[in-house]
XYZ file of C-alpha atoms in Angstrom:
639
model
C -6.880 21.567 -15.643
C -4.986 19.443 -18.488
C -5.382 20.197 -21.613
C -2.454 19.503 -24.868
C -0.227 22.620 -25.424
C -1.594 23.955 -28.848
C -0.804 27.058 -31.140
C -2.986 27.481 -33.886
C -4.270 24.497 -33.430
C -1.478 22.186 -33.597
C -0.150 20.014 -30.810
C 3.296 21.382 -30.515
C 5.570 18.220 -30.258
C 6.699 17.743 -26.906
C 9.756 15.583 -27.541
C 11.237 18.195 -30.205
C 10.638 21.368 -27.497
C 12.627 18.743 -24.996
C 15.059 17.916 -27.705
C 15.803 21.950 -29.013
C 15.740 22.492 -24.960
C 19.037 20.656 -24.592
C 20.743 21.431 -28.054
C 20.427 25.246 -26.628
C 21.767 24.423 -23.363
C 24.815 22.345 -24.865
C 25.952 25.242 -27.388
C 25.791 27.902 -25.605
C 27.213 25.647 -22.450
C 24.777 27.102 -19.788
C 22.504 24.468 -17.991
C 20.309 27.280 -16.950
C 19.660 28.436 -20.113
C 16.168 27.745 -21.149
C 14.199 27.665 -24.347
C 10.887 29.761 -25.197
C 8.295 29.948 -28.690
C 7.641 33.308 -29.262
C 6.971 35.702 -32.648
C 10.310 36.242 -32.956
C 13.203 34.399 -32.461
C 16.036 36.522 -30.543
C 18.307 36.148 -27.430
C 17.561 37.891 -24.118
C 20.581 37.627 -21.801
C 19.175 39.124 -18.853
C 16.411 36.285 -18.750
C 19.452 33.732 -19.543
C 16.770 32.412 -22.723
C 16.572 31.975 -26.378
C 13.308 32.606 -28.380
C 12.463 30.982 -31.343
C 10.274 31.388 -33.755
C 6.789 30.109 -34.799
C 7.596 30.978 -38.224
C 8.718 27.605 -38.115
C 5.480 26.012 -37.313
C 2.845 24.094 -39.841
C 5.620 23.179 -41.610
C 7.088 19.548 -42.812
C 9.203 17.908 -40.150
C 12.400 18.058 -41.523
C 11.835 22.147 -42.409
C 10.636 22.873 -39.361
C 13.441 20.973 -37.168
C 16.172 22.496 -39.703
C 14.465 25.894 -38.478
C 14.300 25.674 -35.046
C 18.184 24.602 -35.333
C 18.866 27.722 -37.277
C 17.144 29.786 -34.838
C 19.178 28.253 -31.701
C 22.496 28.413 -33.648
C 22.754 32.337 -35.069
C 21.347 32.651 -30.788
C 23.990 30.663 -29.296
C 26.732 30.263 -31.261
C 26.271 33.421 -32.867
C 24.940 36.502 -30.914
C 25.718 34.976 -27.248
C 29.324 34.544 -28.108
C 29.701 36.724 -31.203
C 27.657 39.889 -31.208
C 28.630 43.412 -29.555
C 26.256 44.262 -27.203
C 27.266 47.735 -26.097
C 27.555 48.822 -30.591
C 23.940 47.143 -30.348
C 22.721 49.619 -27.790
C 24.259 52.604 -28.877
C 22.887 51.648 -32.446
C 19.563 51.484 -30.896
C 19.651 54.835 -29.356
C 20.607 56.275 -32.999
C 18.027 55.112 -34.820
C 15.610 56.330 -32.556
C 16.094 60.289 -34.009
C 14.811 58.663 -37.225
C 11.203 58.504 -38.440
C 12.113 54.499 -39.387
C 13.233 53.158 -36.407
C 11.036 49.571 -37.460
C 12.657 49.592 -40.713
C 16.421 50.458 -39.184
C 15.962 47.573 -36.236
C 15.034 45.020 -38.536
C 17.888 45.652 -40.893
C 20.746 45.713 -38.569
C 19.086 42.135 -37.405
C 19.374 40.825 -41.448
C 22.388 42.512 -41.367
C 24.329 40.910 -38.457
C 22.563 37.167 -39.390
C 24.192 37.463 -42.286
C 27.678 37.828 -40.535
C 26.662 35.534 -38.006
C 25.607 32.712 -39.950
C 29.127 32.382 -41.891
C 30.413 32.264 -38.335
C 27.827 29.322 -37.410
C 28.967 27.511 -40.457
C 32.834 28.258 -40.540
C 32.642 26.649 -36.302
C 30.572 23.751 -37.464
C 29.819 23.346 -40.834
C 27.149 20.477 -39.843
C 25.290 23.692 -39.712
C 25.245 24.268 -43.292
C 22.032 22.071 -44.350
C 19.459 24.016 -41.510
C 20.709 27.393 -42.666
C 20.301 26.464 -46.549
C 16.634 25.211 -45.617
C 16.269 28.659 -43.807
C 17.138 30.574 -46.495
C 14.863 28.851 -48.801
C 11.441 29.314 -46.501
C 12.305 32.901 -46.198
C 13.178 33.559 -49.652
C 9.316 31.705 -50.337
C 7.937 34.195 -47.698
C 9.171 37.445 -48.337
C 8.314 37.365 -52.328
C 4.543 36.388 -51.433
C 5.159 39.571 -49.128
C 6.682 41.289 -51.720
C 3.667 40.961 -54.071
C 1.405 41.937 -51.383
C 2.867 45.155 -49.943
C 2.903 46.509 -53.392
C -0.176 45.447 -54.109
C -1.310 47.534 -51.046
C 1.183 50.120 -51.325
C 2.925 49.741 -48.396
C 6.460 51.009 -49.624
C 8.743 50.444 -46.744
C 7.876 47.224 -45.728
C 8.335 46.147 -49.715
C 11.457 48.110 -49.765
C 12.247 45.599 -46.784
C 11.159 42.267 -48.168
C 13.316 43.584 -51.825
C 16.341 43.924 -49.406
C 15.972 40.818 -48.386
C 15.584 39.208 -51.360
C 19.229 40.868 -52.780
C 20.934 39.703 -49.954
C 19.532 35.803 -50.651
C 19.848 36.045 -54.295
C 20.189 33.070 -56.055
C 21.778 34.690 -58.876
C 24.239 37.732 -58.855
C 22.286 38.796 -61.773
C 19.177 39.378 -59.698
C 17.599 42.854 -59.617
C 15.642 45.120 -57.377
C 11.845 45.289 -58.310
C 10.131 48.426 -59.132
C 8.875 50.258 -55.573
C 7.922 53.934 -56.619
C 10.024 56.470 -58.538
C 12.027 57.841 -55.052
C 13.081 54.441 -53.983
C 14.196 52.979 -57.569
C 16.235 55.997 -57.871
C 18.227 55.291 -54.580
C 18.158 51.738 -55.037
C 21.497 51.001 -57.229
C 23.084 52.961 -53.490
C 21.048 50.838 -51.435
C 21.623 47.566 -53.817
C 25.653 48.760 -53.349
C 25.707 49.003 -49.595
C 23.740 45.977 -48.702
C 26.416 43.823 -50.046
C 29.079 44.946 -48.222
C 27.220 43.133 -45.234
C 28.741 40.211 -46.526
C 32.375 41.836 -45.853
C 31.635 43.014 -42.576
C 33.782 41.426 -39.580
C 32.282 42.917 -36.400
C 28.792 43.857 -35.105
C 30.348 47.543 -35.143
C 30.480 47.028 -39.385
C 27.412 46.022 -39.683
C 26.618 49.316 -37.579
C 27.898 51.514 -39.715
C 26.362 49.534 -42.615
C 22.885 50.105 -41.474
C 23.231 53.778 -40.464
C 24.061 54.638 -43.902
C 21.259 53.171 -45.296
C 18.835 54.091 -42.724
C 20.064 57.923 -43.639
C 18.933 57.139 -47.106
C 16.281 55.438 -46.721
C 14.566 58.292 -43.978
C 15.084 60.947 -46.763
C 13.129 58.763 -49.969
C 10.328 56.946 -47.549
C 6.978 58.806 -45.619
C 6.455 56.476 -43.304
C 7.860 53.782 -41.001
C 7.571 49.595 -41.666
C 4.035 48.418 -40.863
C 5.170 45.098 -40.234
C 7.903 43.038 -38.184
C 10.089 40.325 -39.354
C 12.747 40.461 -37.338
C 12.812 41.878 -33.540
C 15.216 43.477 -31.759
C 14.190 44.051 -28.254
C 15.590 47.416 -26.850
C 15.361 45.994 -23.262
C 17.424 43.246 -23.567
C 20.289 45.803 -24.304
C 19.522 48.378 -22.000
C 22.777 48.682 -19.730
C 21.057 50.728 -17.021
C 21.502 48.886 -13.805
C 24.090 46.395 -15.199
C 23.009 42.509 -14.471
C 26.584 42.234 -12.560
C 26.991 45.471 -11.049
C 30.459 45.458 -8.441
C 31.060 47.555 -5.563
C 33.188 49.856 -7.244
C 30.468 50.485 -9.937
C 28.269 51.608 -6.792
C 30.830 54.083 -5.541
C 29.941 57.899 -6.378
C 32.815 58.859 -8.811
C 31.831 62.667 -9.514
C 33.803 65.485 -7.552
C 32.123 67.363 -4.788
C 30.704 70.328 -5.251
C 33.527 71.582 -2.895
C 36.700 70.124 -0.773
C 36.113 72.201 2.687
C 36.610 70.015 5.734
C 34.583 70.564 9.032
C 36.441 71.718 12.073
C 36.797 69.547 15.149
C 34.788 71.077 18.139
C 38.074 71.590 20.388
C 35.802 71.896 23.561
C 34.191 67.796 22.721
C 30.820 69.253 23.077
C 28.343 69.365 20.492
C 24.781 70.098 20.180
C 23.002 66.260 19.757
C 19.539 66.056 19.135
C 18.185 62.887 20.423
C 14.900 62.728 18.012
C 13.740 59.534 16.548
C 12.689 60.106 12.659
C 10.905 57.878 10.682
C 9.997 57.864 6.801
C 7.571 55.683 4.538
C 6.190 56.507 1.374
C 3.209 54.275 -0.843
C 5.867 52.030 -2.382
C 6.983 50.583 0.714
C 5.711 47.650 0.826
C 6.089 47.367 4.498
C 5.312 49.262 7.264
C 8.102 48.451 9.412
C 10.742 50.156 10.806
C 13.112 51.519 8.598
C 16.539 54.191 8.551
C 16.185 57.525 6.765
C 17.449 57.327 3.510
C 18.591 59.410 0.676
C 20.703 60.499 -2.010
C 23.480 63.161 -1.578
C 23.551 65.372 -4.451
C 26.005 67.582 -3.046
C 28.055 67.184 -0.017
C 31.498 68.494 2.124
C 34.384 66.464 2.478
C 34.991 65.890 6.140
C 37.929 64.149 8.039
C 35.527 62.321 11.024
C 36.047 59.102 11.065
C 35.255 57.891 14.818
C 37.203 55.828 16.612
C 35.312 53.207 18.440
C 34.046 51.900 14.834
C 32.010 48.436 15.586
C 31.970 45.569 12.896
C 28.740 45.861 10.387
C 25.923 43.080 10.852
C 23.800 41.470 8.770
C 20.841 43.990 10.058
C 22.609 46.942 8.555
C 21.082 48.856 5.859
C 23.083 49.887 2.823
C 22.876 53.403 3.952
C 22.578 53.270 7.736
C 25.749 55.256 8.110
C 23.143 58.175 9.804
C 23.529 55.294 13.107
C 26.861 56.871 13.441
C 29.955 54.740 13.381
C 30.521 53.914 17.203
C 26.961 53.079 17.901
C 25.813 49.485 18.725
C 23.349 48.146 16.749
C 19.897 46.933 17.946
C 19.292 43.175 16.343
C 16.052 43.181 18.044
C 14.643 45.916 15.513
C 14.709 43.061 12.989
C 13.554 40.362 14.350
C 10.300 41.128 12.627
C 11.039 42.213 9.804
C 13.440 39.355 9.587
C 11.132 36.822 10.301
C 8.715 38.226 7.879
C 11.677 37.916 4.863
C 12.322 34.705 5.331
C 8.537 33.347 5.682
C 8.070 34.917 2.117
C 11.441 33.082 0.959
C 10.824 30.040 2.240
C 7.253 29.814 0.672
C 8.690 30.627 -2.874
C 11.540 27.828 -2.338
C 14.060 30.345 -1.272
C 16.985 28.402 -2.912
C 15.584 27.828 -6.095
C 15.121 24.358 -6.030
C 11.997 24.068 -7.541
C 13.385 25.113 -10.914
C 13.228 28.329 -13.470
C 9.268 27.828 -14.467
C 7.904 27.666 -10.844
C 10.231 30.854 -9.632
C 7.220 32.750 -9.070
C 4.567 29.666 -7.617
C 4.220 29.466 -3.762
C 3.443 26.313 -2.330
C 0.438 25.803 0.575
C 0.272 22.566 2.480
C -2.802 22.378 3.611
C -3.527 20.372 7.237
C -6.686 17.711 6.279
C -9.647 17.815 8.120
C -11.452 15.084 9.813
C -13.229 12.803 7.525
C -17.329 13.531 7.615
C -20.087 10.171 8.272
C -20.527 10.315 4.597
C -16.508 10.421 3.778
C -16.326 7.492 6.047
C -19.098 5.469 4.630
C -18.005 5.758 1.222
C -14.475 4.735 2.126
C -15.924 1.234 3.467
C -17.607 0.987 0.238
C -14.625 1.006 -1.707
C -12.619 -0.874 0.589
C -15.065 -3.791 0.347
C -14.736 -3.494 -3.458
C -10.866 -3.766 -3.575
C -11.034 -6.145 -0.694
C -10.593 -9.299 -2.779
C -6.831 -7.783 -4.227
C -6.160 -6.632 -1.158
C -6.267 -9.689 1.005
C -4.638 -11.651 -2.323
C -1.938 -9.554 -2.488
C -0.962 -9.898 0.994
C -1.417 -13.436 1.664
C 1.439 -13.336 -1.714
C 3.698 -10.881 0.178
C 3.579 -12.452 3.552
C 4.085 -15.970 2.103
C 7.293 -14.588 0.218
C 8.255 -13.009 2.932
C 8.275 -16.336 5.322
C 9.934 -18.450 2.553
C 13.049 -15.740 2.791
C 12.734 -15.917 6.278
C 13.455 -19.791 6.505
C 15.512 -19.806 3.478
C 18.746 -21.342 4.433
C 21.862 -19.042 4.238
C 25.047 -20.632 2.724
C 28.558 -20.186 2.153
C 29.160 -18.893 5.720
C 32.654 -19.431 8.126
C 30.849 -21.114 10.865
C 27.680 -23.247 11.233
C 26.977 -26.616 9.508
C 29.551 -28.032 7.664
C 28.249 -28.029 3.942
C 27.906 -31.563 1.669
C 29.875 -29.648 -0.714
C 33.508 -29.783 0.223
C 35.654 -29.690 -2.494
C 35.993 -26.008 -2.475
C 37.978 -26.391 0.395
C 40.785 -27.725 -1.910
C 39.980 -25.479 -5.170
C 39.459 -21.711 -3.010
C 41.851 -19.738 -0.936
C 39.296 -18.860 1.723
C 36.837 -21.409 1.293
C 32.981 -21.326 2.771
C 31.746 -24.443 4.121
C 29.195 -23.528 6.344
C 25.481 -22.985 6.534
C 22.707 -22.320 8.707
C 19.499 -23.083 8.643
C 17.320 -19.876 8.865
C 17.647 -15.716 7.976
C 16.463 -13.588 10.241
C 13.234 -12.058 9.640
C 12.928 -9.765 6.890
C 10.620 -6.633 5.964
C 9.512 -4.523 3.010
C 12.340 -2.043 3.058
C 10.421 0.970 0.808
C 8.550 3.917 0.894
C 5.999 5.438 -1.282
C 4.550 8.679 -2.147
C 1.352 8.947 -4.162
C 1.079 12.193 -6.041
C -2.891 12.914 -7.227
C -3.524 15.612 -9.824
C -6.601 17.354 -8.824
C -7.453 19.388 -11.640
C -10.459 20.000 -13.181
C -10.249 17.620 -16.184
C -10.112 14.858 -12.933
C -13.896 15.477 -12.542
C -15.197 12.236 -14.330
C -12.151 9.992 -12.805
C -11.578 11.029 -9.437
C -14.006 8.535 -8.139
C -12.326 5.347 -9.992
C -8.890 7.150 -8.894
C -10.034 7.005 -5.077
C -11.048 3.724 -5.557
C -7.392 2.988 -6.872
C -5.607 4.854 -3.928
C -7.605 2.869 -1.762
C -6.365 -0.304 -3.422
C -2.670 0.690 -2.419
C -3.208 2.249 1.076
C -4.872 -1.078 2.253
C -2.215 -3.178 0.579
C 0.842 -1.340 2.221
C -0.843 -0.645 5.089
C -1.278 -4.527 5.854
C 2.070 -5.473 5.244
C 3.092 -2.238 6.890
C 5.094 -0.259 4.176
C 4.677 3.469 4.974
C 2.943 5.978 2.297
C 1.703 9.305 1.880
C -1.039 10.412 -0.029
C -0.747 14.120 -1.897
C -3.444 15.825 -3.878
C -1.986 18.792 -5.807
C -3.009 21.800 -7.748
C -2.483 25.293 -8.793
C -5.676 28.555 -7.503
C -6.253 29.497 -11.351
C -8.371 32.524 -9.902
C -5.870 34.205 -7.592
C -2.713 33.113 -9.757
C -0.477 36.171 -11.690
C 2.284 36.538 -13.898
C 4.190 36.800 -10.032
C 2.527 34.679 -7.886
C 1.086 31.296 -8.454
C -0.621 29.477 -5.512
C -0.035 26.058 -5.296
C -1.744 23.354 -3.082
C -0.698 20.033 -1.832
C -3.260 18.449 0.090
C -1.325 15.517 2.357
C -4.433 13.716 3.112
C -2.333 10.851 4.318
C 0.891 11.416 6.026
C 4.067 8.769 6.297
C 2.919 8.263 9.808
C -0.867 8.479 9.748
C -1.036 6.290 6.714
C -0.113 2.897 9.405
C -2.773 3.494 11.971
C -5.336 0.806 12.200
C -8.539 3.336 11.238
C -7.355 5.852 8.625
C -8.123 5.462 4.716
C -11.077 7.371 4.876
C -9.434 11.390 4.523
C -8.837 9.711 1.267
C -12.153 10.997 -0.073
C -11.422 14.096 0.332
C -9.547 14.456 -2.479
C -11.497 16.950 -5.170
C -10.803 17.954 -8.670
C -9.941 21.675 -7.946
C -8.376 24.186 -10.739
C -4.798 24.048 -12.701
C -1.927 21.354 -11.837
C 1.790 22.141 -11.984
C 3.480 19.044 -12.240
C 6.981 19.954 -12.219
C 6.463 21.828 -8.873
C 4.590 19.156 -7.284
C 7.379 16.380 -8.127
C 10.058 18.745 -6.977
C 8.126 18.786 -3.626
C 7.368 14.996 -3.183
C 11.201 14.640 -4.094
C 12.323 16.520 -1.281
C 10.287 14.536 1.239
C 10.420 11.451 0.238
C 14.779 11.827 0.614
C 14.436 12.610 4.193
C 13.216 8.670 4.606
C 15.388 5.999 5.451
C 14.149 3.056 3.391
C 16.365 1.792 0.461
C 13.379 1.602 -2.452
C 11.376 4.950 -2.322
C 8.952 5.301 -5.110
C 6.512 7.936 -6.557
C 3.860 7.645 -8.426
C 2.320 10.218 -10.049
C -1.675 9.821 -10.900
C -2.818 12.153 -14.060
C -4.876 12.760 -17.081
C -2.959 15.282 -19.385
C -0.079 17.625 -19.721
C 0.356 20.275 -17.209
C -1.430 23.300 -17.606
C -0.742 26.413 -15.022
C 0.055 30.434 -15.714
C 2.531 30.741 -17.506
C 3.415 27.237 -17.535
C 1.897 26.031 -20.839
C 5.061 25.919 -23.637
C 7.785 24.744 -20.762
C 5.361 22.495 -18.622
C 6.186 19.552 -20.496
C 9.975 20.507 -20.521
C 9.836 20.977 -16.853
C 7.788 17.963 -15.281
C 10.468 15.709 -17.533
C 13.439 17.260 -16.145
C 12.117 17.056 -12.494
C 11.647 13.624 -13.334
C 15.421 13.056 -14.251
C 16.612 14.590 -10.891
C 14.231 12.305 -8.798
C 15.521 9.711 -10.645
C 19.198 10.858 -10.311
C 18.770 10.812 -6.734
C 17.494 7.275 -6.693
C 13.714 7.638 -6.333
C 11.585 5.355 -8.970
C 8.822 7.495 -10.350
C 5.991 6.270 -12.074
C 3.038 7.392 -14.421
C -0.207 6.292 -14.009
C -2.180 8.169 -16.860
C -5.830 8.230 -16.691
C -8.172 7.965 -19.470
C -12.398 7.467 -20.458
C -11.835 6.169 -23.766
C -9.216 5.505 -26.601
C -5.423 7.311 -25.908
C -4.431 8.741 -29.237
C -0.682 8.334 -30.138
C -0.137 12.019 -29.567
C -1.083 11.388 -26.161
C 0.690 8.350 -25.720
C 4.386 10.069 -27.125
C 3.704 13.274 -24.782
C 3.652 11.092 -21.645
C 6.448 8.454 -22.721
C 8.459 11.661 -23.536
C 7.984 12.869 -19.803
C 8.315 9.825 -18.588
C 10.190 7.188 -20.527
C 8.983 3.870 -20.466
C 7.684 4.185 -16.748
C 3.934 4.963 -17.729
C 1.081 2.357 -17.232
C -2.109 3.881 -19.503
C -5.285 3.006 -18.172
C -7.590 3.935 -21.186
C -10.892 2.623 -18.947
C -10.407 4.102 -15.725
C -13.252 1.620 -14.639
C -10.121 -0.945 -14.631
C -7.816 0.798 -12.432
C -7.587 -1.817 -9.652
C -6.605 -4.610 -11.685
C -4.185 -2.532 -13.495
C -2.608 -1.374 -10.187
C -2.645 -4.811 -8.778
C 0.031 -6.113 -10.536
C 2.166 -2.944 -10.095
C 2.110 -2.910 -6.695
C 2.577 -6.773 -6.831
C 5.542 -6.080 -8.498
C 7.125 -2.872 -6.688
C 7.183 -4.880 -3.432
C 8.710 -7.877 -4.579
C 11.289 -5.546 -5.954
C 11.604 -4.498 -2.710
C 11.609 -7.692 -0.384
């Protein structure tokens, strides 16, 4: 279903997200990385993403832009290439014998900003202005939270926003406000230590920095910050099971318990026991057949090492070493379970090519059914109605078509001598000849019609149909093959890790010729949730296994995309699957459906995913004269 991305009630402007979307990925020179509104604003390596903030929202344009800059540069330039990870963590584990751990994360954060930001500035000092306007909001912010915490006496957190303030003084003369009598009394040491962030040169100095505050500040406060400013996600920095783990980091590095080494049986018999042994547990997911695994705690060291040792294969297990070296392995004990892994992989893309936002959505083609009496009936309804643009638009095409046919072709080697001879004395290889018709030529293009089904489609799904229609019996009568694609996302059975998707070809490249079909048209239904950017992806990757020169898609919709998990990046992700059809040399066009008067937000969303390739129909009742000249148009192109 479409609705406009809001927080707090504010269209979020879909052009800027786009905009911050590629500053991030040009600083911090990773294509992958992507761009996320959150509460906080922080950098999360392992998810290859920087946050930032909404503190940044409701805000004049020029603040908030200068913001959201600020945000992505202390991210990008700053912690990504600047700040410690491994001092971070072990910080992060100190802390945590404290009774303030709140108040000690969020001044290590204020802390290494403040380092970081001189850094942003000193590499590009077209920085400078976004940082001064950050300073500014949060100086306005944190004395309105200054007043209220001690209104409310909540001691830490004002202890917090007075930190603040003496680190963004705009006056060296600036002093601490009164707290209570245990924190004035330590302030002057607090007031002293805080400014030596500004001296720091590492993330390990502001480390140090912050632990000897935080050992002050536990003594002098009873109880933690109540609120957060700042974040500093522990997970991001947790090292356990390193993102780019080797094979060496795999290999067991602690001595055995002892260094005996089993005897060889001098007579070559040993006792075998030939007993199959399986294992599963409730976290296997599957019930298939599987090696007996486990972890060696303690072990012998032993000089066997086989001699008829066979080359590993692909259906090895990491620990099927209890085969035995010199035993030949079985592929047909996979074949299921093999089969089974790559169904599941190709479902969810399997090579990623349906980008970062749709990692987790599975796409279902689903086979039509045959068209019902009633399906039929209403089909011949509406092709009577666009009967009249049909028959004009072809009689157009078919006449153009015959007048390129007979056109005579010039400037050839052989054929009838030309009137025109003088370029025989004026060019080196002169062409003098003509004849007198081309062969016959054809449409050379393809299209692919992408329908949003979702349930804001409910009161224009009829007039849509009635569109479709318009184009199916056009290119079907000057025989330019189509498909026909209804899409959208199971809102019910959808999760944070699986997303069903459904494309619904109702009209194939093949079927879409034959004499009798038009009518599985109507069964096109406005379902649940759409996921543009998925869908596109899709139609892109058929429509490049056809052969014609001019392929086109057009894409038939009411809104922004709306799906799980989908809402903030939707926008950002249906416009960059654009580009790459596009890149690839596939036209894609817009046709945005409306029942009454588009509003300019509206209008910038869709040009911003789109470009200038967007025809808005605000009176869906007009669809079929809008369309006719479009199509008119796109085939020419193509002739």
């Amino acid at each position: 279903m479409h609705r406009f991305i809001q927080f707090n009630d504010e269209n979020i402007d879909s052009f800027l997200v786009m905009e911050m979307a590629d500053l991030t990925k040009t600083l911090s020179k990773n294509a992958d990385m992507n761009l996320k509104y959150g509460p906080f604003s922080y950098l999360d390596l392992k998810e290859e993403t920087v946050y930032v903030s909404h503190f940044w929202d409701h805000r004049k344009r020029d603040e908030e832009v200068h913001g959201l800059k600020s945000d992505i540069y202390l991210r990008t330039i700053g912690n990504l290439y600047e700040t410690e990870n491994e001092d971070v963590r072990k910080y992060i584990e100190k802390i945590k014998s404290t009774s303030v751990p709140r108040f000690a994360k969020q001044l290590f954060v204020i802390g290494e900003e403040i380092r970081l930001e001189e850094i942003c500035k000193s590499k590009r000092p077209g920085t400078k202005k976004p940082f001064e306007t950050r300073r500014k909001l949060y100086r306005q912010h944190f004395e309105a939270q200054l007043k209220v915490n001690l209104t409310k006496s909540v001691f830490t957190d004002a202890l917090f926003n007075s930190i603040f303030l003496l680190l963004h003084a705009q006056t060296p003369l600036e002093q601490a406000v009164e707290i209570n009598e245990e924190i004035d009394l330590a302030m002057p040491f607090i007031h002293g230590q805080i400014t030596r962030f500004f001296e720091t040169g590492s993330t390990r100095d502001v480390v140090r920095i912050a632990l000897e505050i935080v050992e002050v500040v536990d003594e002098i406060v009873r109880k933690d910050m109540l609120n957060e400013y700042f974040h500093l996600p522990e997970d991001v920095y947790d090292t356990e099971g390193p993102l780019n783990e080797t094979f060496e980091d795999m290999k067991r590095k602690d001595p055995l318990q002892n260094q005996d080494v089993l005897e060889e049986d001098s007579t070559g018999e040993e006792e075998v026991m030939d007993e199959e042994f399986r294992t599963w547990h409730r976290e296997t997911s599957d019930k298939g057949e599987s090696f007996l695994q486990f972890d060696l705690d303690q072990g012998s060291q032993s000089d066997l090492m086989g001699e008829g040792v066979r080359e590993g294969d692909d259906g090895d297990q990491a620990l099927a070493m209890v085969q035995g070296s010199a035993q030949e392995t079985e592929r047909e004990q996979y074949h299921n379970v093999k089969a089974q892994e790559q169904e599941k992989e190709e479902a969810l893309g399997g090579d990623g090519d349906y980008g970062r936002e749709n990692r987790f959505a599975v796409p279902h083609f689903i086979t039509p059914t045959v068209p019902s009496p009633e399906e039929r009936q209403t089909y011949q309804y509406n092709k009577g109605l666009i009967a009249p643009y049909q028959r004009k638009l072809q009689k157009m095409i078919e006449k153009t078509l015959e007048h390129k046919r007979i056109q005579p072709r010039s400037d050839l080697h052989f054929g009838r001598l030309n009137k025109k001879l003088l370029r025989f004395f004026t060019d080196d290889s002169p062409r003098l000849f003509y004849k007198k018709q081309n062969p016959s030529s054809e449409i050379d293009a393809v299209f692919s019609l992408l329908v949003d089904c979702s349930g804001s489609m409910f009161d224009k799904m009829d007039q849509t149909k009635l569109g479709i229609t318009l184009f199916h019996e056009s290119l079907k009568s000057v025989r330019v093959p189509h498909e026909v694609v209804g899409f959208w996302e199971d809102t019910n059975r959808a999760t944070k890790t699986s997303q069903p998707n459904y494309l619904n070809p109702v009209l194939d490249f093949y079927s879409s010729l034959k004499p009798g079909s038009g009518s599985e048209i109507m069964q096109l239904q406005p379902e649940e949730d759409n996921r543009d950017g998925l869908a596109i992806r899709l139609m892109t990757k058929r429509i490049l296994l056809r052969n014609e020169k001019q392929k086109f898609l057009l894409v038939f919709s009411d809104g922004e995309p709306a799906a799980m998990e989908y809402e903030q990046n939707g926008i950002v992700d249906t416009h960059e699957a654009v580009l790459d059809a596009r890149k690839q040399g596939i036209e894609v066009i817009n046709v945005f459906l409306a029942n009454g008067e588009i509003d300019e937000a509206q209008r910038r969303t869709i040009q911003n995913i789109y470009g200038n390739y967007s025809i808005l129909v605000s009176d869906v009742e007009e669809l079929p004269e809008v369309l006719f000249p479009l199509l008119r148009k796109l085939l020419y192109k193509s002739i």
